[in-house]
PDB file of C-alpha atoms in Angstrom:
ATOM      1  CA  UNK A  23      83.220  76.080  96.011  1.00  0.00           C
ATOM      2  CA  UNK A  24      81.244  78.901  97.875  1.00  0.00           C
ATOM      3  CA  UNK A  25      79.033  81.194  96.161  1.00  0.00           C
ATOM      4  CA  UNK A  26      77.440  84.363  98.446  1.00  0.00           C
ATOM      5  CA  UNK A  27      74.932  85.923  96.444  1.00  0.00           C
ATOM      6  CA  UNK A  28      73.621  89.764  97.644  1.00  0.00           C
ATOM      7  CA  UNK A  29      70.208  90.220  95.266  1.00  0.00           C
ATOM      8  CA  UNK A  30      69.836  94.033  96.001  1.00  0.00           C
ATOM      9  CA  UNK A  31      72.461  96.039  94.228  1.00  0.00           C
ATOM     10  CA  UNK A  32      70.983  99.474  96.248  1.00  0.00           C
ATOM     11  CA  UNK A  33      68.960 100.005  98.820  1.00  0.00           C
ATOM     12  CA  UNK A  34      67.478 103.395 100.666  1.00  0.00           C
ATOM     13  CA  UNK A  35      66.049 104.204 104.085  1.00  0.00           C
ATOM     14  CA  UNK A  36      65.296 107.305 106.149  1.00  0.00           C
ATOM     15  CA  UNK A  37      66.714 108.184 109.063  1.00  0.00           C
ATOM     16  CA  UNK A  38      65.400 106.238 112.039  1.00  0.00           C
ATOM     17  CA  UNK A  39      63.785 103.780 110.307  1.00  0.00           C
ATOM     18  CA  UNK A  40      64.587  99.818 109.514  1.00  0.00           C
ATOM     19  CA  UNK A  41      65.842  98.332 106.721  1.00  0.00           C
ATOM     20  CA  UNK A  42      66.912  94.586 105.714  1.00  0.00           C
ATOM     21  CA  UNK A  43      69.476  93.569 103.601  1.00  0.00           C
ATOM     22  CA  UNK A  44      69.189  90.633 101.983  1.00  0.00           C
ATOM     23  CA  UNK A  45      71.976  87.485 101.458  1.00  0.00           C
ATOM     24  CA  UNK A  46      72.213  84.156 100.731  1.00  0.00           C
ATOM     25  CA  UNK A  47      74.923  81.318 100.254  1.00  0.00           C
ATOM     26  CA  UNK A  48      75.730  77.866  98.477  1.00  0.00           C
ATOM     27  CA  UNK A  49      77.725  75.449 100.206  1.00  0.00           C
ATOM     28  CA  UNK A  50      78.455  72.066 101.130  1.00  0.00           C
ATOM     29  CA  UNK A  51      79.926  72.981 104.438  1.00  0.00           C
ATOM     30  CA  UNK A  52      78.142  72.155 107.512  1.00  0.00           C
ATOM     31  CA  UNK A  53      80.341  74.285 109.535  1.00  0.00           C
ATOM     32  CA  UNK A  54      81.168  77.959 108.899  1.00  0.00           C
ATOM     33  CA  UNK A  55      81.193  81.277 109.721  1.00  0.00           C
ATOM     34  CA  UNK A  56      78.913  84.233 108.350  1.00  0.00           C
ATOM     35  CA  UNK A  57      79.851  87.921 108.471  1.00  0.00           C
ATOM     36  CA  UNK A  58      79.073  91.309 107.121  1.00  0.00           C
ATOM     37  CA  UNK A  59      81.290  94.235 106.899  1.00  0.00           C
ATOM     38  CA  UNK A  60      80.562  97.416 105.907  1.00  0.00           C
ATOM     39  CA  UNK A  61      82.397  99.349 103.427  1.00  0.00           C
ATOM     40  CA  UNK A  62      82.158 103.478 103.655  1.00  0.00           C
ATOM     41  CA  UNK A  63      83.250 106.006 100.936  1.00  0.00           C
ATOM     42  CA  UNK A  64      86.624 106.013 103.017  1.00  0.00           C
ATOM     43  CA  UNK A  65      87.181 102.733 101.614  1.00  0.00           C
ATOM     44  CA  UNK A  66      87.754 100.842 104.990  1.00  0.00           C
ATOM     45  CA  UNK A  67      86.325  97.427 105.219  1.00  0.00           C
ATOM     46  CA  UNK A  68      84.435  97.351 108.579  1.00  0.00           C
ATOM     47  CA  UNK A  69      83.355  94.031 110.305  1.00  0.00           C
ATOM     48  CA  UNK A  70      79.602  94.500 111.542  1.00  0.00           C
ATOM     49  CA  UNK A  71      78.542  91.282 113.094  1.00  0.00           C
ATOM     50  CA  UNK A  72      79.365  87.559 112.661  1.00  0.00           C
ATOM     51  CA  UNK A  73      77.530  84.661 113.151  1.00  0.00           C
ATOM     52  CA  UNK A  74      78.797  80.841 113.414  1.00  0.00           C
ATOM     53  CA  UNK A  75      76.832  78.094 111.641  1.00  0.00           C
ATOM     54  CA  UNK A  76      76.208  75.928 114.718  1.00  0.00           C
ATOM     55  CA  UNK A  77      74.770  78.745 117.062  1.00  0.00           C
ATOM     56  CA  UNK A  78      71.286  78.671 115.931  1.00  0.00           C
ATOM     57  CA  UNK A  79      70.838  82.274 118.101  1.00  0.00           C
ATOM     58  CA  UNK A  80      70.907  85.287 115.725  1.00  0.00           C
ATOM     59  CA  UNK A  81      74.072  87.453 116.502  1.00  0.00           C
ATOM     60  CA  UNK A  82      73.140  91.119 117.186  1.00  0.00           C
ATOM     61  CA  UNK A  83      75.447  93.721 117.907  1.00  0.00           C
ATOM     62  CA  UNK A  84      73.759  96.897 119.064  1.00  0.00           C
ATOM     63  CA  UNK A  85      71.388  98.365 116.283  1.00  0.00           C
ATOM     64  CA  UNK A  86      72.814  95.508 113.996  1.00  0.00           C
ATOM     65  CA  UNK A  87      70.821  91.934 114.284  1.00  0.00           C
ATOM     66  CA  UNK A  88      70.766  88.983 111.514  1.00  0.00           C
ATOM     67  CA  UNK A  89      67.820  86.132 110.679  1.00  0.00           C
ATOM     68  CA  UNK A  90      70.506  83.952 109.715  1.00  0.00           C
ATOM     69  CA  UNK A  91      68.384  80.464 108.290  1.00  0.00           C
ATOM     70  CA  UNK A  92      70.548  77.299 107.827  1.00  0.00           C
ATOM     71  CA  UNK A  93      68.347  75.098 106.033  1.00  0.00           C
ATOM     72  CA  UNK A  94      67.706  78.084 103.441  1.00  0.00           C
ATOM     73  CA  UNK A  95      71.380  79.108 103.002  1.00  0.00           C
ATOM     74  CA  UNK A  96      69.982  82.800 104.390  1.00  0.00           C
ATOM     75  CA  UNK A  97      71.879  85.635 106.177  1.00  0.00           C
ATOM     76  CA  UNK A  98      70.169  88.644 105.980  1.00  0.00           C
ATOM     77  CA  UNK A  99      70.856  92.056 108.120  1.00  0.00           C
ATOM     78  CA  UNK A 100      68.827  94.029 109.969  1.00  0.00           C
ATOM     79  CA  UNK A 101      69.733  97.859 110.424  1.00  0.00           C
ATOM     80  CA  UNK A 102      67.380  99.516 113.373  1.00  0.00           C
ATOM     81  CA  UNK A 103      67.280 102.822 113.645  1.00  0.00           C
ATOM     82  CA  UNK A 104      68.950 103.725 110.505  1.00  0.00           C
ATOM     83  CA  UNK A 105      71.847 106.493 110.992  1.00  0.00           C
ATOM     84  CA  UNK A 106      73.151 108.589 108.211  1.00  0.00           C
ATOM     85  CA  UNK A 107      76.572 106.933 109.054  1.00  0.00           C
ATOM     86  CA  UNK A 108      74.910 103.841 108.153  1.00  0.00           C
ATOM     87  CA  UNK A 109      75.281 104.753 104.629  1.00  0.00           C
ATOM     88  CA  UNK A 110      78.156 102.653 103.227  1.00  0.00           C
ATOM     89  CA  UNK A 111      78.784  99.389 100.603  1.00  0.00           C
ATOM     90  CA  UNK A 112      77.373  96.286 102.789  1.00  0.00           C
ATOM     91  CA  UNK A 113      79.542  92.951 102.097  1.00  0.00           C
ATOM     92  CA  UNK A 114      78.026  89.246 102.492  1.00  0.00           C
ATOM     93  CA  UNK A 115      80.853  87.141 103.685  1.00  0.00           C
ATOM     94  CA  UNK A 116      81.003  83.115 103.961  1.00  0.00           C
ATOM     95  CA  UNK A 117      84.455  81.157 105.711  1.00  0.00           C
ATOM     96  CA  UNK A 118      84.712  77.455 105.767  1.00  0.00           C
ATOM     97  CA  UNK A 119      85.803  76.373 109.376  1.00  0.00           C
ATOM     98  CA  UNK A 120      89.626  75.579 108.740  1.00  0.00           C
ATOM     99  CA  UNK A 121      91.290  73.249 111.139  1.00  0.00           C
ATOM    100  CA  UNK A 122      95.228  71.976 111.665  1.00  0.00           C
ATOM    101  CA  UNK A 123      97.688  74.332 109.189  1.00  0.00           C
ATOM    102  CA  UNK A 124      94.957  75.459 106.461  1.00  0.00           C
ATOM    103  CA  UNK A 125      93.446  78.776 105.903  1.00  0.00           C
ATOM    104  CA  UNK A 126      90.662  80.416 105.917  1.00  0.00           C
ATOM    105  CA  UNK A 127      89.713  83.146 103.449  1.00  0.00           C
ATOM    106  CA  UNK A 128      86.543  85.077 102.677  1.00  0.00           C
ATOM    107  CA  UNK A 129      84.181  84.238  99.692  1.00  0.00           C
ATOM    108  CA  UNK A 130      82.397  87.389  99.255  1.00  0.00           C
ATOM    109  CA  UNK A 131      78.983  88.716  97.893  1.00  0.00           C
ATOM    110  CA  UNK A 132      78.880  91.261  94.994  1.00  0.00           C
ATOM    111  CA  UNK A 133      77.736  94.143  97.731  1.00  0.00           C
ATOM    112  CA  UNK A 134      74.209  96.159  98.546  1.00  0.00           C
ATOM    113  CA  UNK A 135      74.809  99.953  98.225  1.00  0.00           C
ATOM    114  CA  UNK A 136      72.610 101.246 101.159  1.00  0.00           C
ATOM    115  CA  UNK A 137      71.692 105.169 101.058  1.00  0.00           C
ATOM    116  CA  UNK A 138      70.403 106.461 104.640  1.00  0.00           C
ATOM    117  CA  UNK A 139      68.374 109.292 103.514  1.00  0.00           C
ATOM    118  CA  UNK A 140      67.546 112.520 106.106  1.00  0.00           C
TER     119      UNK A 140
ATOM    120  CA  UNK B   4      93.300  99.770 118.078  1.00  0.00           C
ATOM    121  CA  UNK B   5      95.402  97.204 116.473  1.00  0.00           C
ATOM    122  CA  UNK B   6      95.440  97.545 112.856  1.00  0.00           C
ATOM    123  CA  UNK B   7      96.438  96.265 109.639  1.00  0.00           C
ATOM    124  CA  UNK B   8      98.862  99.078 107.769  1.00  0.00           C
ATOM    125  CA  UNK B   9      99.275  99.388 103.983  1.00  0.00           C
ATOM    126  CA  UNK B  10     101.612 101.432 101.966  1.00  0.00           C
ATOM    127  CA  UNK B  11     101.137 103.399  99.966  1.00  0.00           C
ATOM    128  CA  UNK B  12      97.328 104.030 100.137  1.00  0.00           C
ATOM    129  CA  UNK B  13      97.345 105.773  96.351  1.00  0.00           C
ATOM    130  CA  UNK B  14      99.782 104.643  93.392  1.00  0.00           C
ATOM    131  CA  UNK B  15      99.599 105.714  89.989  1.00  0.00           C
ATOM    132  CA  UNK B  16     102.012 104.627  87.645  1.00  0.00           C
ATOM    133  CA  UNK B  17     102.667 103.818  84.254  1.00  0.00           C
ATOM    134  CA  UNK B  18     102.213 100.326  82.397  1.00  0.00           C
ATOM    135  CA  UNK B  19     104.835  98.434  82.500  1.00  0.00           C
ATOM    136  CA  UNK B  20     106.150  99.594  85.527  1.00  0.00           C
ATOM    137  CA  UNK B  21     106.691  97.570  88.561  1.00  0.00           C
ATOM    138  CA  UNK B  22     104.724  97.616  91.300  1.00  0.00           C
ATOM    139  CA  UNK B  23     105.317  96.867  95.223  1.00  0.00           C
ATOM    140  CA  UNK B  24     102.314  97.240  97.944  1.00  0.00           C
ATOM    141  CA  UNK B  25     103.177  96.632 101.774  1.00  0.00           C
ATOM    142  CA  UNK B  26     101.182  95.397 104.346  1.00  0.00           C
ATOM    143  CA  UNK B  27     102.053  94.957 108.358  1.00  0.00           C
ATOM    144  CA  UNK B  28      99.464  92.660 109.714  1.00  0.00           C
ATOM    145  CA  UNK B  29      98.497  92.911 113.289  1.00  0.00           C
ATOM    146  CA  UNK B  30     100.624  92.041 115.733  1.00  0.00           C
ATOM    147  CA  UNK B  31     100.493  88.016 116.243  1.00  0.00           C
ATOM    148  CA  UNK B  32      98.124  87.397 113.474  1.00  0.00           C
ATOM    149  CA  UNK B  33      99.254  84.099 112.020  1.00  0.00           C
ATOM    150  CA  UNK B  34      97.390  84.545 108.436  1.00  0.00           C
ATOM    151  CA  UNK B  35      97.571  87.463 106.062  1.00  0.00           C
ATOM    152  CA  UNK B  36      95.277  87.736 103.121  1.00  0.00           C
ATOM    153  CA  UNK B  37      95.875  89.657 100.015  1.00  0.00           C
ATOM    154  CA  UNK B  38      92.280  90.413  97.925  1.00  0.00           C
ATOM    155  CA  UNK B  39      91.181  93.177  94.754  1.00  0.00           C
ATOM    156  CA  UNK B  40      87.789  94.679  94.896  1.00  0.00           C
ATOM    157  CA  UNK B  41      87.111  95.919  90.903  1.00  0.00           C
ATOM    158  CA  UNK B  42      83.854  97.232  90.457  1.00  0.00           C
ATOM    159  CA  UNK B  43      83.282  94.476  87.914  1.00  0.00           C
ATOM    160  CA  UNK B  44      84.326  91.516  90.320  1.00  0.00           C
ATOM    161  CA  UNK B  45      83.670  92.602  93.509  1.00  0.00           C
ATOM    162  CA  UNK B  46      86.527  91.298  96.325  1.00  0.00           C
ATOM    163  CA  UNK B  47      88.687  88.450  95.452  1.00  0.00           C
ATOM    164  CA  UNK B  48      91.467  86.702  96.753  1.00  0.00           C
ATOM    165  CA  UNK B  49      94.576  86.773  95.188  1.00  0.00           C
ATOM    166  CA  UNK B  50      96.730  85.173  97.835  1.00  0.00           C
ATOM    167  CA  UNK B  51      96.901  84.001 101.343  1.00  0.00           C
ATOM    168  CA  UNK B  52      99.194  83.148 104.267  1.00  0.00           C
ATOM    169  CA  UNK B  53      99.884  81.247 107.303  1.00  0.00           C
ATOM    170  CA  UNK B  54     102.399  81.560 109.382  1.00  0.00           C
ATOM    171  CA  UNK B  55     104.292  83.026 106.635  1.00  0.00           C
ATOM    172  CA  UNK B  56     103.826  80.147 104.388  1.00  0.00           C
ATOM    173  CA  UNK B  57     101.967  80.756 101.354  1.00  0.00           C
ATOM    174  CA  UNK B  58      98.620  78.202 101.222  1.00  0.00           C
ATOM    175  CA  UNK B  59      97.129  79.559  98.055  1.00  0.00           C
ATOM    176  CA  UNK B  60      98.007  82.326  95.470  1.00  0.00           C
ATOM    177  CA  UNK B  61      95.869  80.432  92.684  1.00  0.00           C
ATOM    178  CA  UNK B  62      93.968  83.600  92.571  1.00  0.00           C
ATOM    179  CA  UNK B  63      97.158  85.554  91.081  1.00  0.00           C
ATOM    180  CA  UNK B  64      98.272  85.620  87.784  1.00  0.00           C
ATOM    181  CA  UNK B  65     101.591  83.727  88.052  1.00  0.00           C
ATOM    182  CA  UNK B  66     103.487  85.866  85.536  1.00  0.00           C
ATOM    183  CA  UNK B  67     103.017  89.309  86.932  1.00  0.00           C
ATOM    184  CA  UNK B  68     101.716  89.256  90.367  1.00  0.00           C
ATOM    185  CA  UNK B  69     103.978  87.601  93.239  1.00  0.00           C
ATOM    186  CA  UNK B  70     103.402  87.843  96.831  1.00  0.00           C
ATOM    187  CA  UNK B  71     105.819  87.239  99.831  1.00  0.00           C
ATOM    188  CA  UNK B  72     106.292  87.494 103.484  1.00  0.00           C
ATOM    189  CA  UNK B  73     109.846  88.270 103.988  1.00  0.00           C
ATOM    190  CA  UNK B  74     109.160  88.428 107.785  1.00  0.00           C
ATOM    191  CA  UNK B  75     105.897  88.256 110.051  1.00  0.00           C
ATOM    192  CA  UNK B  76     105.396  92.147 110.618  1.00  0.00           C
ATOM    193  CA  UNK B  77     105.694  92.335 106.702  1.00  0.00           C
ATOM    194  CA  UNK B  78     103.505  91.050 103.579  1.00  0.00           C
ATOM    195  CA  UNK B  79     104.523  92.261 100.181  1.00  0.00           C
ATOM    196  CA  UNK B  80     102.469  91.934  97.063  1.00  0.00           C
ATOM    197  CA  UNK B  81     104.644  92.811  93.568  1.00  0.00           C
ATOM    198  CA  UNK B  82     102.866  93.334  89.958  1.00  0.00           C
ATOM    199  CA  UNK B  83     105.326  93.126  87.163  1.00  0.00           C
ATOM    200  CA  UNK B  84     104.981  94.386  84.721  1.00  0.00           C
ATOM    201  CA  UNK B  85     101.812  96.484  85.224  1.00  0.00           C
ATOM    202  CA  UNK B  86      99.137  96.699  82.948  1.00  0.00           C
ATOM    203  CA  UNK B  87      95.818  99.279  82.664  1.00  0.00           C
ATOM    204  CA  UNK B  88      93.566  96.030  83.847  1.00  0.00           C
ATOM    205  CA  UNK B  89      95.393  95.767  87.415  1.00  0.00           C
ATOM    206  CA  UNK B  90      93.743  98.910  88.240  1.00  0.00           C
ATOM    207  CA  UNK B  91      91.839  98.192  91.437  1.00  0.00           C
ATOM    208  CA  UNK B  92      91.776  98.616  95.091  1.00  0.00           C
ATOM    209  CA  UNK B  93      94.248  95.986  96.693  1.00  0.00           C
ATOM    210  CA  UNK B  94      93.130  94.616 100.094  1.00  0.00           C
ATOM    211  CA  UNK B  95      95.605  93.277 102.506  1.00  0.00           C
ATOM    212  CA  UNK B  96      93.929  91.088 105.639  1.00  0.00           C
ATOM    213  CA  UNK B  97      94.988  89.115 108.631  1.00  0.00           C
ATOM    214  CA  UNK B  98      93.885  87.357 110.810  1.00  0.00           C
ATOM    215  CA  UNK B  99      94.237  84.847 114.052  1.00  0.00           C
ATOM    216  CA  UNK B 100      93.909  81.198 113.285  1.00  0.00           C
ATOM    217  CA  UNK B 101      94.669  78.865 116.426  1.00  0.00           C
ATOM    218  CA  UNK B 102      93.955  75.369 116.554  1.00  0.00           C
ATOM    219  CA  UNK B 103      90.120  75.273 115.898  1.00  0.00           C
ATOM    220  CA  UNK B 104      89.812  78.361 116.316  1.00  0.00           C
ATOM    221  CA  UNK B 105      88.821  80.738 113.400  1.00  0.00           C
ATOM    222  CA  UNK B 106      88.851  84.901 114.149  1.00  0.00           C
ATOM    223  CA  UNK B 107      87.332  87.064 111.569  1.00  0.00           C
ATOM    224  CA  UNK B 108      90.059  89.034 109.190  1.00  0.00           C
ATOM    225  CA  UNK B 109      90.726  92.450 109.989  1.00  0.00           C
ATOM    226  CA  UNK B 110      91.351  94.648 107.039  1.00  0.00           C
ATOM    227  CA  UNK B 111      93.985  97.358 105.876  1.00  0.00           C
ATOM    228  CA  UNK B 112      92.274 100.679 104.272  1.00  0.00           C
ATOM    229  CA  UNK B 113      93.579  99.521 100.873  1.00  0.00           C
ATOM    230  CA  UNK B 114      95.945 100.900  98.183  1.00  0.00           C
ATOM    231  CA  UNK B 115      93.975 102.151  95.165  1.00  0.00           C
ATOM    232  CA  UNK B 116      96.067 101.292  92.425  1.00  0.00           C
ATOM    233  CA  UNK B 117      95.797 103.370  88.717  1.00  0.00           C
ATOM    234  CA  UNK B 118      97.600 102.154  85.992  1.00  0.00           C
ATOM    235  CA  UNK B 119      97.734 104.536  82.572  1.00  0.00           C
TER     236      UNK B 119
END
Protein backbone atom coordinates (compact mmCIF):
# COMPACT_ATOMS: atom_id res chain seq x y z
CA UNK A 1 0.00 0.00 0.00
CA UNK A 2 0.78 3.80 -0.55
CA UNK A 3 1.33 6.09 2.20
CA UNK A 4 1.69 10.18 1.21
CA UNK A 5 2.78 11.86 4.16
CA UNK A 6 2.38 16.08 4.24
CA UNK A 7 4.69 17.03 7.59
CA UNK A 8 3.41 20.71 7.80
CA UNK A 9 -0.12 20.86 9.05
CA UNK A 10 -0.03 25.05 8.33
CA UNK A 11 1.96 27.11 6.67
CA UNK A 12 2.05 31.21 6.11
CA UNK A 13 3.56 33.55 3.54
CA UNK A 14 3.18 37.19 2.49
CA UNK A 15 2.09 38.33 -0.48
CA UNK A 16 4.68 38.10 -3.24
CA UNK A 17 6.89 36.05 -1.63
CA UNK A 18 7.86 32.05 -1.95
CA UNK A 19 6.92 29.39 -0.05
CA UNK A 20 7.52 25.42 -0.21
CA UNK A 21 5.36 22.87 0.76
CA UNK A 22 6.65 19.93 1.75
CA UNK A 23 5.57 15.96 0.73
CA UNK A 24 6.75 12.75 0.66
CA UNK A 25 5.61 9.10 -0.31
CA UNK A 26 6.15 5.23 0.38
CA UNK A 27 5.85 2.92 -2.33
CA UNK A 28 6.94 0.00 -4.11
CA UNK A 29 5.86 1.28 -7.45
CA UNK A 30 8.37 2.24 -9.92
CA UNK A 31 5.86 3.87 -12.05
CA UNK A 32 3.34 6.53 -10.96
CA UNK A 33 1.95 9.65 -11.05
CA UNK A 34 2.32 12.65 -8.47
CA UNK A 35 -0.16 15.52 -8.12
CA UNK A 36 -1.29 18.32 -5.93
CA UNK A 37 -4.59 19.92 -5.81
CA UNK A 38 -5.60 22.64 -4.01
CA UNK A 39 -8.55 22.81 -1.88
CA UNK A 40 -10.19 26.55 -1.17
CA UNK A 41 -12.80 27.45 1.53
CA UNK A 42 -15.35 26.81 -1.44
CA UNK A 43 -14.60 23.31 -0.98
CA UNK A 44 -13.59 22.53 -4.68
CA UNK A 45 -10.75 20.20 -5.15
CA UNK A 46 -8.44 21.94 -7.70
CA UNK A 47 -5.66 20.03 -9.65
CA UNK A 48 -2.38 22.29 -9.55
CA UNK A 49 0.31 20.41 -11.32
CA UNK A 50 1.22 16.73 -11.94
CA UNK A 51 4.23 15.09 -12.42
CA UNK A 52 4.93 11.38 -13.83
CA UNK A 53 7.56 9.20 -12.14
CA UNK A 54 9.67 8.55 -15.25
CA UNK A 55 10.07 12.29 -16.41
CA UNK A 56 12.92 13.21 -14.30
CA UNK A 57 12.07 17.19 -15.44
CA UNK A 58 10.18 19.01 -12.64
CA UNK A 59 6.58 19.91 -13.90
CA UNK A 60 5.84 23.66 -13.49
CA UNK A 61 2.78 25.25 -14.34
CA UNK A 62 3.01 29.02 -14.25
CA UNK A 63 3.88 30.32 -10.63
CA UNK A 64 3.52 26.57 -9.53
CA UNK A 65 6.94 24.34 -9.92
CA UNK A 66 7.82 20.93 -7.93
CA UNK A 67 11.53 19.33 -6.83
CA UNK A 68 10.01 16.10 -7.21
CA UNK A 69 13.19 13.45 -5.94
CA UNK A 70 12.67 9.73 -6.82
CA UNK A 71 15.25 8.10 -4.93
CA UNK A 72 13.96 10.11 -1.71
CA UNK A 73 10.21 9.43 -2.23
CA UNK A 74 10.00 13.61 -2.33
CA UNK A 75 7.39 15.90 -4.00
CA UNK A 76 7.46 19.10 -2.67
CA UNK A 77 5.70 22.47 -4.17
CA UNK A 78 6.91 25.55 -4.86
CA UNK A 79 4.45 28.66 -4.78
CA UNK A 80 6.29 31.94 -6.46
CA UNK A 81 4.91 34.93 -6.01
CA UNK A 82 2.46 34.06 -3.42
CA UNK A 83 -1.23 35.49 -4.20
CA UNK A 84 -3.85 35.91 -1.59
CA UNK A 85 -5.90 33.42 -3.76
CA UNK A 86 -3.21 31.11 -3.05
CA UNK A 87 -4.61 30.63 0.30
CA UNK A 88 -6.41 27.25 0.29
CA UNK A 89 -5.96 23.35 1.86
CA UNK A 90 -2.90 21.91 -0.37
CA UNK A 91 -3.39 17.96 -1.07
CA UNK A 92 -0.30 15.47 -1.73
CA UNK A 93 -1.57 12.93 -4.14
CA UNK A 94 0.20 9.48 -5.27
CA UNK A 95 -1.58 7.01 -8.36
CA UNK A 96 -0.10 3.72 -9.24
CA UNK A 97 0.13 3.51 -13.15
CA UNK A 98 -2.95 1.14 -13.90
CA UNK A 99 -2.88 -0.75 -17.12
CA UNK A 100 -5.62 -3.21 -19.08
CA UNK A 101 -9.30 -2.91 -17.06
CA UNK A 102 -7.96 -1.75 -13.45
CA UNK A 103 -8.27 1.53 -11.79
CA UNK A 104 -6.60 4.03 -10.61
CA UNK A 105 -7.48 5.97 -7.47
CA UNK A 106 -5.76 8.62 -5.38
CA UNK A 107 -3.88 7.86 -2.05
CA UNK A 108 -3.85 11.14 -0.45
CA UNK A 109 -1.75 13.17 2.14
CA UNK A 110 -3.37 14.49 5.39
CA UNK A 111 -3.18 18.30 3.78
CA UNK A 112 -0.89 21.67 4.53
CA UNK A 113 -3.21 24.62 5.41
CA UNK A 114 -1.34 27.52 3.63
CA UNK A 115 -2.35 31.24 4.81
CA UNK A 116 -1.15 34.00 2.14
CA UNK A 117 -0.90 36.87 4.39
CA UNK A 118 -1.17 40.81 2.90
CA UNK B 1 -15.47 23.63 -18.77
CA UNK B 2 -16.42 20.08 -18.45
CA UNK B 3 -17.29 19.21 -15.03
CA UNK B 4 -18.17 16.69 -12.61
CA UNK B 5 -21.92 17.59 -11.04
CA UNK B 6 -23.13 16.49 -7.59
CA UNK B 7 -26.47 16.71 -6.02
CA UNK B 8 -27.34 17.96 -3.61
CA UNK B 9 -24.28 20.04 -2.47
CA UNK B 10 -25.81 20.33 1.40
CA UNK B 11 -27.96 17.47 3.17
CA UNK B 12 -28.93 17.38 6.61
CA UNK B 13 -30.97 14.76 7.82
CA UNK B 14 -31.80 12.72 10.60
CA UNK B 15 -30.16 9.29 11.75
CA UNK B 16 -31.55 6.67 10.46
CA UNK B 17 -32.66 8.13 7.48
CA UNK B 18 -31.63 7.13 4.08
CA UNK B 19 -29.43 8.81 2.15
CA UNK B 20 -28.87 9.18 -1.83
CA UNK B 21 -25.92 11.53 -3.35
CA UNK B 22 -25.67 11.89 -7.30
CA UNK B 23 -22.89 12.42 -9.33
CA UNK B 24 -22.70 12.98 -13.42
CA UNK B 25 -19.14 12.42 -14.35
CA UNK B 26 -17.74 14.15 -17.32
CA UNK B 27 -18.73 13.36 -20.42
CA UNK B 28 -16.68 10.09 -21.68
CA UNK B 29 -14.86 9.59 -18.50
CA UNK B 30 -14.60 5.83 -18.18
CA UNK B 31 -13.86 5.80 -14.18
CA UNK B 32 -15.80 7.50 -11.43
CA UNK B 33 -14.48 7.68 -7.94
CA UNK B 34 -16.46 8.12 -4.84
CA UNK B 35 -14.08 9.50 -1.64
CA UNK B 36 -14.98 11.31 2.21
CA UNK B 37 -12.70 13.97 3.43
CA UNK B 38 -13.42 14.03 7.60
CA UNK B 39 -11.28 16.28 9.29
CA UNK B 40 -10.00 13.31 11.26
CA UNK B 41 -9.10 11.11 8.10
CA UNK B 42 -8.43 13.32 5.56
CA UNK B 43 -9.78 11.99 1.80
CA UNK B 44 -10.52 8.41 1.36
CA UNK B 45 -11.89 6.23 -1.06
CA UNK B 46 -14.92 4.59 -0.55
CA UNK B 47 -15.56 3.22 -4.00
CA UNK B 48 -14.52 3.26 -7.55
CA UNK B 49 -15.57 2.56 -11.15
CA UNK B 50 -14.73 1.62 -14.57
CA UNK B 51 -16.67 1.58 -17.21
CA UNK B 52 -19.50 1.24 -14.94
CA UNK B 53 -18.20 -1.79 -13.30
CA UNK B 54 -17.43 -1.51 -9.79
CA UNK B 55 -13.38 -2.47 -9.15
CA UNK B 56 -13.30 -1.72 -5.47
CA UNK B 57 -15.81 -0.49 -2.78
CA UNK B 58 -13.61 -2.19 0.08
CA UNK B 59 -13.43 1.25 1.42
CA UNK B 60 -17.37 1.23 2.22
CA UNK B 61 -18.99 -0.19 4.96
CA UNK B 62 -20.96 -3.03 3.30
CA UNK B 63 -24.06 -2.72 5.49
CA UNK B 64 -24.96 0.89 5.04
CA UNK B 65 -23.16 2.44 2.24
CA UNK B 66 -23.83 1.05 -1.47
CA UNK B 67 -22.77 2.63 -4.58
CA UNK B 68 -24.03 2.12 -8.23
CA UNK B 69 -23.88 3.33 -11.72
CA UNK B 70 -27.22 2.78 -13.12
CA UNK B 71 -25.99 4.39 -16.41
CA UNK B 72 -22.65 6.23 -17.54
CA UNK B 73 -23.89 9.97 -17.12
CA UNK B 74 -24.97 8.77 -13.54
CA UNK B 75 -23.06 7.51 -10.22
CA UNK B 76 -25.14 7.08 -7.13
CA UNK B 77 -23.79 6.60 -3.67
CA UNK B 78 -26.74 5.40 -0.91
CA UNK B 79 -26.11 5.39 3.10
CA UNK B 80 -28.67 3.37 4.89
CA UNK B 81 -29.41 3.82 7.53
CA UNK B 82 -27.52 7.02 8.46
CA UNK B 83 -25.72 7.51 11.45
CA UNK B 84 -24.07 10.94 13.26
CA UNK B 85 -20.41 9.38 12.19
CA UNK B 86 -21.20 9.58 8.26
CA UNK B 87 -21.05 13.20 8.64
CA UNK B 88 -18.47 14.34 6.11
CA UNK B 89 -17.93 15.89 2.82
CA UNK B 90 -18.57 13.17 0.04
CA UNK B 91 -16.33 13.50 -3.06
CA UNK B 92 -17.42 12.15 -6.34
CA UNK B 93 -14.37 11.91 -9.18
CA UNK B 94 -13.83 10.74 -12.69
CA UNK B 95 -11.66 10.34 -14.73
CA UNK B 96 -10.21 9.07 -18.36
CA UNK B 97 -8.39 5.80 -18.30
CA UNK B 98 -7.40 4.48 -21.93
CA UNK B 99 -5.15 1.78 -22.54
CA UNK B 100 -1.90 2.97 -20.77
CA UNK B 101 -2.97 5.89 -20.43
CA UNK B 102 -3.74 7.40 -16.93
CA UNK B 103 -5.53 11.23 -16.78
CA UNK B 104 -5.69 12.87 -13.48
CA UNK B 105 -9.40 12.76 -11.70
CA UNK B 106 -11.40 15.71 -11.95
CA UNK B 107 -13.50 16.43 -8.96
CA UNK B 108 -17.25 17.39 -8.13
CA UNK B 109 -17.58 20.41 -5.44
CA UNK B 110 -18.82 17.82 -2.92
CA UNK B 111 -22.02 17.24 -0.87
CA UNK B 112 -21.44 18.12 2.80
CA UNK B 113 -23.38 15.70 4.53
CA UNK B 114 -24.79 16.42 8.48
CA UNK B 115 -26.31 13.80 10.21
CA UNK B 116 -28.16 14.72 13.83
Amino acid sequence: AQTVTQSQPEMSVQEAETVTLSCTYDTSENNYYLFWYKQPPSRQMILVIRQEAYKQQNATENRFSVNFQKAAKSFSLKISDSQLGDTAMYFCAFMKHMSGNAGNMLTFGGGTRLMVKP
Amino acid sequence: DARVTQTPRHKVTEMGQEVTMRCQPILGHNTVFWYRQTMMQGLELLAYFRNRAPLDDSGMPKDRFSAEMPDATLATLKIQPSEPRDSAVYFCASGLVLGEGNQPQHFGDGTRLSIL
